[in-house]
Short mmCIF file of C-alpha atoms in Angstrom, two decimals:
data_model
loop_
_atom_site.label_atom_id
_atom_site.label_comp_id
_atom_site.label_asym_id
_atom_site.label_seq_id
_atom_site.Cartn_x
_atom_site.Cartn_y
_atom_site.Cartn_z
CA MET A 1 135.59 131.02 160.34
CA ILE A 2 135.58 132.86 162.64
CA ILE A 3 138.98 132.38 163.76
CA VAL A 4 139.75 132.87 159.82
CA ASP A 5 137.44 136.99 160.53
CA GLU A 6 139.26 137.57 163.28
CA LEU A 7 143.05 137.19 161.46
CA ILE A 8 142.02 139.30 158.32
CA THR A 9 141.17 142.13 161.04
CA GLU A 10 144.16 141.68 162.20
CA LEU A 11 146.38 141.02 159.60
CA LEU A 12 144.71 144.45 158.28
CA ASP A 13 145.25 146.05 162.26
CA LYS A 14 148.75 144.97 161.54
CA HIS A 15 148.68 146.55 158.37
CA ASN A 16 147.65 150.53 159.57
CA GLY A 17 149.68 149.93 161.78
CA TRP A 18 153.01 150.52 163.45
CA ASP A 19 156.52 148.90 162.15
CA ASN A 20 153.75 146.41 159.89
CA PHE A 21 156.73 144.94 157.53
CA HIS A 22 157.65 142.80 161.25
CA HIS A 23 154.04 142.78 162.70
CA GLU A 24 152.64 141.27 159.13
CA PRO A 25 153.78 137.73 158.63
CA PRO A 26 153.40 136.15 161.99
CA VAL A 27 150.16 136.98 161.61
CA ALA A 28 150.00 136.00 157.43
CA ALA A 29 151.87 132.61 158.26
CA GLN A 30 149.19 131.98 160.43
CA LEU A 31 145.63 132.43 158.01
CA TYR A 32 147.93 131.15 155.58
CA SER A 33 147.23 127.90 157.86
CA TYR A 34 143.97 127.92 157.69
CA VAL A 35 143.17 128.69 153.90
CA PRO A 36 146.28 127.41 152.13
CA GLU A 37 144.33 125.75 148.97
CA GLN A 38 141.16 126.53 147.23
CA ALA A 39 138.78 124.13 148.97
CA SER A 40 139.55 126.22 152.72
CA ILE A 41 138.00 129.46 151.57
CA PHE A 42 135.57 130.21 152.86
CA ASP A 43 132.61 132.16 149.97
CA ASN A 44 131.81 134.06 152.77
CA LEU A 45 135.03 135.44 154.27
CA ALA A 46 136.53 135.50 150.25
CA LEU A 47 136.21 138.57 148.89
CA ARG A 48 137.17 140.17 152.46
CA LEU A 49 140.02 137.56 152.51
CA PHE A 50 141.39 138.55 148.95
CA LYS A 51 140.61 142.68 149.00
CA VAL A 52 142.97 143.26 152.34
CA VAL A 53 145.93 140.49 150.87
CA LEU A 54 145.93 141.84 148.39
CA MET A 55 146.48 145.22 149.83
CA CYS A 56 149.00 143.79 151.83
CA ARG A 57 150.98 142.82 148.21
CA VAL A 58 150.41 146.04 146.59
CA GLY A 59 151.97 147.51 150.18
CA ARG A 60 152.60 150.90 150.97
CA GLY A 61 154.28 152.43 148.21
CA VAL A 62 158.32 153.07 150.50
CA ALA A 63 161.08 152.51 149.38
CA TYR A 64 162.25 149.90 152.01
CA CYS A 65 161.81 146.91 151.15
CA GLU A 66 159.55 148.45 148.10
CA GLY A 67 157.07 148.75 151.12
CA VAL A 68 155.47 145.28 150.86
CA SER A 69 157.17 143.12 154.52
CA PRO A 70 159.42 141.15 153.39
CA GLY A 71 158.60 138.15 155.61
CA GLY A 72 154.89 138.61 154.50
CA ARG A 73 155.07 138.07 150.97
CA LYS A 74 155.50 134.46 150.77
CA TYR A 75 151.98 133.93 151.94
CA TYR A 76 150.56 136.93 150.07
CA ASP A 77 151.94 134.95 147.08
CA ALA A 78 150.40 131.69 148.13
CA ILE A 79 147.19 133.07 148.62
CA LEU A 80 146.64 134.86 145.59
CA ALA A 81 147.35 131.78 144.17
CA ALA A 82 145.35 129.80 145.45
CA ALA A 83 142.30 131.72 144.25
CA GLY A 84 141.69 130.09 140.58
CA ASP A 85 139.02 130.74 138.61
CA LYS A 86 136.93 130.52 141.76
CA PHE A 87 137.88 133.63 143.71
CA ALA A 88 139.91 135.15 140.64
CA ALA A 89 137.09 138.12 140.43
CA HIS A 90 136.84 137.96 144.02
CA VAL A 91 140.86 139.59 143.80
CA MET A 92 139.22 141.74 140.35
CA ALA A 93 137.50 143.29 142.16
CA SER A 94 139.34 143.71 145.34
CA LEU A 95 141.19 146.59 143.10
CA SER A 96 138.40 148.83 142.41
CA HIS A 97 137.54 149.30 146.38
CA PHE A 98 138.36 152.92 147.68
CA GLU A 99 141.23 151.18 149.78
CA VAL A 100 142.82 149.26 147.13
CA LYS A 101 143.40 151.74 144.55
CA ASN A 102 144.13 154.36 146.43
CA LYS A 103 147.56 152.44 147.05
CA LEU A 104 147.26 151.82 142.68
CA HIS A 105 149.10 156.66 142.52
CA ASN A 106 151.23 155.42 143.54
CA GLY A 107 154.40 153.76 141.28
CA LEU A 108 155.69 150.49 143.01
CA CYS A 109 151.77 149.41 144.27
CA ARG A 110 150.91 149.57 140.71
CA LYS A 111 153.87 147.27 140.50
CA HIS A 112 153.36 145.12 142.74
CA ALA A 113 149.44 144.95 141.28
CA LYS A 114 150.86 143.42 138.48
CA SER A 115 153.14 141.68 140.27
CA ALA A 116 150.15 140.09 142.53
CA LEU A 117 147.43 139.27 139.32
CA GLU A 118 150.24 136.60 137.56
CA ILE A 119 150.16 135.10 140.38
CA VAL A 120 146.65 134.79 140.41
CA ARG A 121 146.85 134.23 136.86
CA LYS A 122 148.95 131.04 136.73
CA ASN A 123 146.54 129.01 138.11
CA VAL A 124 143.17 130.24 135.87
CA ILE A 125 141.83 128.43 133.30
CA ASN A 126 138.00 129.73 132.28
CA ALA A 127 139.16 131.95 129.32
CA ARG A 128 137.35 134.93 130.12
CA LEU A 129 138.65 135.41 133.13
CA ILE A 130 142.46 135.10 131.42
CA GLU A 131 141.27 137.59 129.09
CA CYS A 132 140.26 139.61 132.15
CA LEU A 133 143.08 139.03 133.83
CA ASP A 134 145.03 139.63 130.66
CA TYR A 135 143.28 143.44 130.14
CA LEU A 136 145.08 144.24 133.52
CA ILE A 137 148.24 143.14 133.64
CA ALA A 138 148.78 145.26 130.59
CA ASN A 139 147.39 148.30 131.54
CA ILE A 140 147.99 148.82 135.67
CA GLU A 141 151.11 150.30 135.91
CA THR A 142 150.08 152.44 133.40
CA GLY A 143 147.53 154.04 136.16
CA ALA A 144 144.58 152.69 138.51
CA ALA A 145 141.78 154.12 135.71
CA TYR A 146 142.50 150.59 133.94
CA VAL A 147 140.25 148.72 136.62
CA ASP A 148 137.32 151.04 136.19
CA ASN A 149 137.02 152.09 133.27
CA ALA A 150 133.82 151.10 130.78
CA GLU A 151 135.56 148.57 128.83
CA PHE A 152 136.82 146.58 131.62
CA ARG A 153 133.68 146.61 133.23
CA LYS A 154 131.84 145.19 129.44
CA LEU A 155 135.26 143.09 129.58
CA SER A 156 134.54 141.56 133.34
CA ALA A 157 130.54 141.28 133.54
CA GLY A 158 129.56 138.51 134.66
CA TYR A 159 132.39 138.10 136.31
CA ILE A 160 132.25 141.05 138.42
CA THR A 161 129.34 142.74 140.07
CA TRP A 162 130.11 146.79 140.04
#
């Protein structure tokens, strides 16, 4: 568990650091090796894991590689796909955290957020979670406000604590 926690911190540092496109993939690969499936994700690290992975997957909103590390993308997608019913709410809640929500003011980042949500949705079977994800997928490209507006709060009540 300590190793996973350190890798999450290292991935965030690489994402926020210089030449993140080059430095993120080795850390993302190593992190994925510890969390290749839902059962291997520690409950107490899940929110932080999905928040950092989502930040990396949403990217920086720059033209180069559309702001996302090409080498890291496959690992981010694989980790997000492991969320399933158990952790889908963590992914959705991460969208309202300042660090992620701030990125959603950029059109490229919203496009990537939509893709990330679509990946998460593929492995969700709970009807209410699917409804929440579908709402975000349908609206996120139009603006960041949808991740914490009254309609979404009502829809996600019981899954996300505001």
